PDB file of C-alpha atoms in Angstrom:
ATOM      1  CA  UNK A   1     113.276 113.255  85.310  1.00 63.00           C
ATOM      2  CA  UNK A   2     110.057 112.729  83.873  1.00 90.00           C
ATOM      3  CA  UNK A   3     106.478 114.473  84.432  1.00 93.00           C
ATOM      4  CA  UNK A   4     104.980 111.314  86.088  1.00 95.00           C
ATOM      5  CA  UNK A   5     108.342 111.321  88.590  1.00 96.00           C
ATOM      6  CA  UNK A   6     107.904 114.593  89.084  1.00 95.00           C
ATOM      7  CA  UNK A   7     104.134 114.383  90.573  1.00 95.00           C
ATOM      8  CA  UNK A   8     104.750 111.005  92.432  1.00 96.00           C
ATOM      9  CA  UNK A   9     107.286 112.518  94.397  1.00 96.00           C
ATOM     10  CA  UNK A  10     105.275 115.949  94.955  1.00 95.00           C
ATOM     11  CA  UNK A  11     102.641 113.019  96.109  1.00 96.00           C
ATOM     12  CA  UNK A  12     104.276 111.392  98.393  1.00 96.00           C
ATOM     13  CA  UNK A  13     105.816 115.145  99.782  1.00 95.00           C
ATOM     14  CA  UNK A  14     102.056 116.254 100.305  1.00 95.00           C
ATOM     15  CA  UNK A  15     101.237 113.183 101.734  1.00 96.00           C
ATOM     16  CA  UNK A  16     104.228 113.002 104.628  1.00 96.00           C
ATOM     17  CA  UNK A  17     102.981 116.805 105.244  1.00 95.00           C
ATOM     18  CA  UNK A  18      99.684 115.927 105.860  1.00 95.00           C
ATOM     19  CA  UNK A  19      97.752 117.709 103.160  1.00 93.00           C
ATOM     20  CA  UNK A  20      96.350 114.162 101.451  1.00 93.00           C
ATOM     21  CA  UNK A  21      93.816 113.386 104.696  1.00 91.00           C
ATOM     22  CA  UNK A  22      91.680 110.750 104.013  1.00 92.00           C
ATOM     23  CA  UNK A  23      94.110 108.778 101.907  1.00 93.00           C
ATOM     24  CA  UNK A  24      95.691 105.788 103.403  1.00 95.00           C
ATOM     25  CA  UNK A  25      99.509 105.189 103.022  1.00 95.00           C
ATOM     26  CA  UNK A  26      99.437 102.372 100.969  1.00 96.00           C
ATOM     27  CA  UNK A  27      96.987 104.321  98.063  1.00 95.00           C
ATOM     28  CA  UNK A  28      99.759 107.023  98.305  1.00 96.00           C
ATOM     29  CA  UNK A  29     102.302 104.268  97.654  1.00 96.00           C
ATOM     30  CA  UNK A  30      99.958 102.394  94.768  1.00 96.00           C
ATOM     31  CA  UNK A  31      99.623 105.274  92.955  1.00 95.00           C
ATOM     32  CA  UNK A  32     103.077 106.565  93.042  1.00 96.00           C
ATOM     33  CA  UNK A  33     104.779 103.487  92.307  1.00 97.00           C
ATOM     34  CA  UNK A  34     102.117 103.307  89.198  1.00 96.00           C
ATOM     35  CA  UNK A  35     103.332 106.735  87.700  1.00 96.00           C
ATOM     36  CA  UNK A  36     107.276 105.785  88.189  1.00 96.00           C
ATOM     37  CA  UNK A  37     106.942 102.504  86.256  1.00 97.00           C
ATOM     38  CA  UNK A  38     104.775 103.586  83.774  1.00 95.00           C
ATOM     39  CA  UNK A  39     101.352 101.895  84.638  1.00 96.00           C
ATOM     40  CA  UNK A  40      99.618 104.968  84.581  1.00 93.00           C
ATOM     41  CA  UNK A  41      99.542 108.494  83.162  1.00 93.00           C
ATOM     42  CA  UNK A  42      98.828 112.213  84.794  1.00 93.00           C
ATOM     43  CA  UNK A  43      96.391 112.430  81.995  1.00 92.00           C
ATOM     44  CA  UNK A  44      94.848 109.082  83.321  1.00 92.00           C
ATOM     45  CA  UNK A  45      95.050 110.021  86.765  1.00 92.00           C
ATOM     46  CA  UNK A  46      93.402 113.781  85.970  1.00 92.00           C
ATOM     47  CA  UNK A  47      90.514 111.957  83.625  1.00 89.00           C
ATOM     48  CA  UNK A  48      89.207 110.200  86.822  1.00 78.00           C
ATOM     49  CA  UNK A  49      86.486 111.737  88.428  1.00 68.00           C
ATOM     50  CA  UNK A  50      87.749 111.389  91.684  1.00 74.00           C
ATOM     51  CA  UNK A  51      89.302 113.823  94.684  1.00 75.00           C
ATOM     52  CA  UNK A  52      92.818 112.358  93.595  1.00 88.00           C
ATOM     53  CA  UNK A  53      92.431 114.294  90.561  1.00 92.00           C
ATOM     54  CA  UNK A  54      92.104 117.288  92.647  1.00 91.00           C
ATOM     55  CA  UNK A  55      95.649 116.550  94.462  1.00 93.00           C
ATOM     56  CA  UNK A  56      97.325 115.668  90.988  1.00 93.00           C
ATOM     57  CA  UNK A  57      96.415 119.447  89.684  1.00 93.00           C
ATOM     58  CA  UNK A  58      97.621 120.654  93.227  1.00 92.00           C
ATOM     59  CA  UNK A  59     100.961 118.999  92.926  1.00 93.00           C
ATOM     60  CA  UNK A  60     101.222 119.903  89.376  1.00 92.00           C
ATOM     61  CA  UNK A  61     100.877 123.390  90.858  1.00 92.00           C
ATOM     62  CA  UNK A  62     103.461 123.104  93.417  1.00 86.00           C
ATOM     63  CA  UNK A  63     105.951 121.451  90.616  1.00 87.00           C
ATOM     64  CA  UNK A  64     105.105 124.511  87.844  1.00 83.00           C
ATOM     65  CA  UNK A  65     104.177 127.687  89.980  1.00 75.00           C
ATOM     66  CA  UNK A  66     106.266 127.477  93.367  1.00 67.00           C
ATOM     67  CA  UNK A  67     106.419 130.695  93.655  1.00 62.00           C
ATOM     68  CA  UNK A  68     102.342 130.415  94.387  1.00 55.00           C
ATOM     69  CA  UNK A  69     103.158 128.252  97.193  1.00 55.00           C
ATOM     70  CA  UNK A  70     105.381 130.278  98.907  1.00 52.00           C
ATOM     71  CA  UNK A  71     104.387 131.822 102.178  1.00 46.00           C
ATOM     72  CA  UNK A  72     105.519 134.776 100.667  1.00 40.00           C
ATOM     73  CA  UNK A  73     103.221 135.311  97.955  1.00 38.00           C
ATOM     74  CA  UNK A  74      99.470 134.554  98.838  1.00 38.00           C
ATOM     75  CA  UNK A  75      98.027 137.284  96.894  1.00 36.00           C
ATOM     76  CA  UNK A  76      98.679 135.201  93.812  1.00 40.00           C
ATOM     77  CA  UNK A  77      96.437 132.380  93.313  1.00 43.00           C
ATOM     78  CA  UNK A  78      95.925 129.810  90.106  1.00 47.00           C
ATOM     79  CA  UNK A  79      92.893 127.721  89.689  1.00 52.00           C
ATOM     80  CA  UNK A  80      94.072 124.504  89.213  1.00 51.00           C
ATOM     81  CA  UNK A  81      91.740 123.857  86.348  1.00 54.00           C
ATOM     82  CA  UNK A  82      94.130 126.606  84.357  1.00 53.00           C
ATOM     83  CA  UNK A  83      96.972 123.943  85.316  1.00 52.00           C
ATOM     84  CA  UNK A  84      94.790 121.466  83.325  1.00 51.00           C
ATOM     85  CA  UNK A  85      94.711 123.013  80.092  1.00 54.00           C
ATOM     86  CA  UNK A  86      98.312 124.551  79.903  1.00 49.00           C
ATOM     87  CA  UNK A  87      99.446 120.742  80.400  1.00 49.00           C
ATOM     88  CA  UNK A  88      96.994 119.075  77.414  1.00 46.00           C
TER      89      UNK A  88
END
């Protein structure tokens, strides 16, 4: 599976958890359906100046470091700017 899979399904898991408030369903769905066929890029997506860009670095945290995420292990936090430049 590819990258842009990857983070449209870690999307659309964030958004049926609730932790992409203030985006409607249908965005969520835009977007996502845009990275599986193609139409658009995570490097697109994380050039935008937008809060979206924020939730693609989060995902790509939850995809790479899961072990971050766990309840187990909150001692251990990444900025997700690092995420940024290990993926360029």
């Amino acid at each position: 599976m590819n990258k842009e899979k990857m983070i449209a399904d870690e999307l659309q898991h964030m958004f049926l958890e609730g932790k992409l408030k203030g985006y409607k369903e249908e965005y969520i769905n835009f977007i996502t359906r845009k990275l599986r066929t193609g139409d658009t890029s995570i490097d697109e997506l994380l050039r935008e100046d937008s809060e979206l860009k924020e939730k693609v670095l989060e995902a790509l945290e939850h995809l790479w470091y899961p072990e971050v995420n766990s309840k187990n292990h909150h001692s251990h936090t990444r900025n997700p700017e690092d995420l940024k430049e290990m993926y360029h």
